[in-house]
Amino acid sequence: MIRGSALNGAPSSPPTPPVHVAIIMDGNGRWANTRGQTRSDGHRAGTQNIRRIIRLFSGRGVRYLTLYAFSTENWERPDDEVDALMELLGEAIRTETQALHEEGVRIRHLGRTDRLSPHLQKAINSSVELTQNNTTMNLNVAFDYGGRAEILEAIKKLVANGVRPEDVNEETFEKYLYTPDVPDPDLIIRTAGEMRLSNFLIWQAAYAEYYTTGTLWPDFDESEIDLALAAYAQRQRRFGRVLDSRE
Ligand code: IPE
Ligand code: IPE
Ligand code: MG
């Protein structure tokens, strides 16, 4: 198992920066509300913001960035909002993939694809394939993602492969998740103030540091990133152990 910055699972003060940052990009609807705009306008503003955030985290040495863009529960939203979110993903893939590829960003998709339109599935697969050998930074887009669905899918694959109970351990199990070659997140950021995971990275978040800000996602900017990274740098990660008294 790869444990991000805590490579040996040893208790330590976290180095700056975290290896893997994951973000619950929340508050697009509230952002739009305060401006008398539609929720879809809020999602457009939120999607615009992603572009600069990727570069800012990359510039600070973060190697893996996971963005929660659409949850398995978000299908329950009004049809026009769901349509707008699908549209925005397609547009973002169309307009951003080439530039990200040239910057050496590897794109992964975390989540189900079977409920997305064939067109969107194709676009996702092409951007994943195109960028698969890039090594500068890793961008994981969680879209139609649910942590529980991910765990259930993994169990189904384990069973279908005839894996024996005595061979099931954390290491083998993780091979069946969406993230077999991604370190666990070191830092999970949630914008817009809510204090919950909303089904995000349920397995992988076991020892992530958690940070929340009241700032709404479209307003989350460079100074907010620095606040989150500064907060992370103050954390003492113990992984259940007792720290050396000299530390
Ligand atoms: C986050 O913004 C984006 C998605 C969940 C797709 P929201 O749309 O949840 O914004 P709020 O929480 O209603 O403000
Ligand atoms: C979590 O936000 C999902 C994404 C950011 C994509 P939600 O707005 O859907 O979460 P809840 O409903 O407040 O828990
Ligand atoms: Mg929300």
CSV table of N, CA, C and O and ligand atoms in Angstrom, one decimal, residues 24-26 68-71 74 77 190 194 196 198, ligand 2:
chain,number,residue,atom,x,y,z
A,24,ILE,N,-13.3,18.4,-2.1
A,24,ILE,CA,-14.7,18.4,-2.3
A,24,ILE,C,-15.1,19.8,-2.7
A,24,ILE,O,-15.2,20.7,-1.8
A,25,MET,N,-15.4,20.0,-3.9
A,25,MET,CA,-15.6,21.3,-4.5
A,25,MET,C,-17.1,21.7,-4.3
A,25,MET,O,-17.9,21.5,-5.2
A,26,ASP,N,-17.4,22.3,-3.1
A,26,ASP,CA,-18.8,22.5,-2.8
A,26,ASP,C,-19.1,24.0,-2.7
A,26,ASP,O,-18.2,24.8,-2.5
A,68,TYR,N,-13.5,16.2,-6.6
A,68,TYR,CA,-14.9,15.6,-6.5
A,68,TYR,C,-15.8,16.5,-7.3
A,68,TYR,O,-16.2,17.6,-6.9
A,69,ALA,N,-16.2,16.0,-8.5
A,69,ALA,CA,-17.0,16.8,-9.4
A,69,ALA,C,-18.5,16.4,-9.5
A,69,ALA,O,-19.4,17.3,-9.8
A,70,PHE,N,-18.8,15.1,-9.2
A,70,PHE,CA,-20.2,14.7,-9.3
A,70,PHE,C,-20.3,13.4,-8.6
A,70,PHE,O,-19.6,12.4,-8.9
A,71,SER,N,-21.2,13.4,-7.6
A,71,SER,CA,-21.3,12.2,-6.7
A,71,SER,C,-22.4,11.2,-7.3
A,71,SER,O,-23.3,11.6,-8.0
A,74,ASN,N,-25.6,12.8,-6.7
A,74,ASN,CA,-25.9,14.0,-7.4
A,74,ASN,C,-26.9,13.8,-8.6
A,74,ASN,O,-27.5,14.7,-9.1
A,77,ARG,N,-30.5,15.3,-8.4
A,77,ARG,CA,-30.8,16.7,-8.6
A,77,ARG,C,-31.7,16.9,-9.8
A,77,ARG,O,-31.9,16.0,-10.6
A,190,ARG,N,-12.5,20.7,2.0
A,190,ARG,CA,-13.9,20.9,1.6
A,190,ARG,C,-14.2,22.4,1.6
A,190,ARG,O,-14.0,23.0,2.7
A,194,GLU,N,-19.2,22.8,4.9
A,194,GLU,CA,-19.8,21.5,5.5
A,194,GLU,C,-18.8,20.6,6.1
A,194,GLU,O,-17.7,20.6,5.6
A,196,ARG,N,-18.5,17.2,6.3
A,196,ARG,CA,-18.8,15.8,6.0
A,196,ARG,C,-18.1,15.4,4.8
A,196,ARG,O,-17.7,16.2,3.9
A,198,SER,N,-19.5,13.2,2.5
A,198,SER,CA,-20.5,13.0,1.3
A,198,SER,C,-20.0,11.9,0.4
A,198,SER,O,-20.0,12.1,-0.8
B,2,IPE,C1,-20.5,16.7,-2.5
B,2,IPE,O1,-21.2,17.9,-2.5
B,2,IPE,C2,-20.3,16.3,-4.0
B,2,IPE,C3,-19.4,17.1,-4.8
B,2,IPE,C4,-18.8,18.2,-4.4
B,2,IPE,C5,-19.3,16.7,-6.2
B,2,IPE,P1,-22.8,17.8,-2.3
B,2,IPE,O2,-23.3,19.2,-2.3
B,2,IPE,O3,-23.4,16.9,-3.2
B,2,IPE,O4,-22.9,17.2,-0.8
B,2,IPE,P2,-24.0,17.2,0.3
B,2,IPE,O5,-25.3,16.9,-0.4
B,2,IPE,O6,-24.1,18.6,0.8
B,2,IPE,O7,-23.6,16.2,1.3
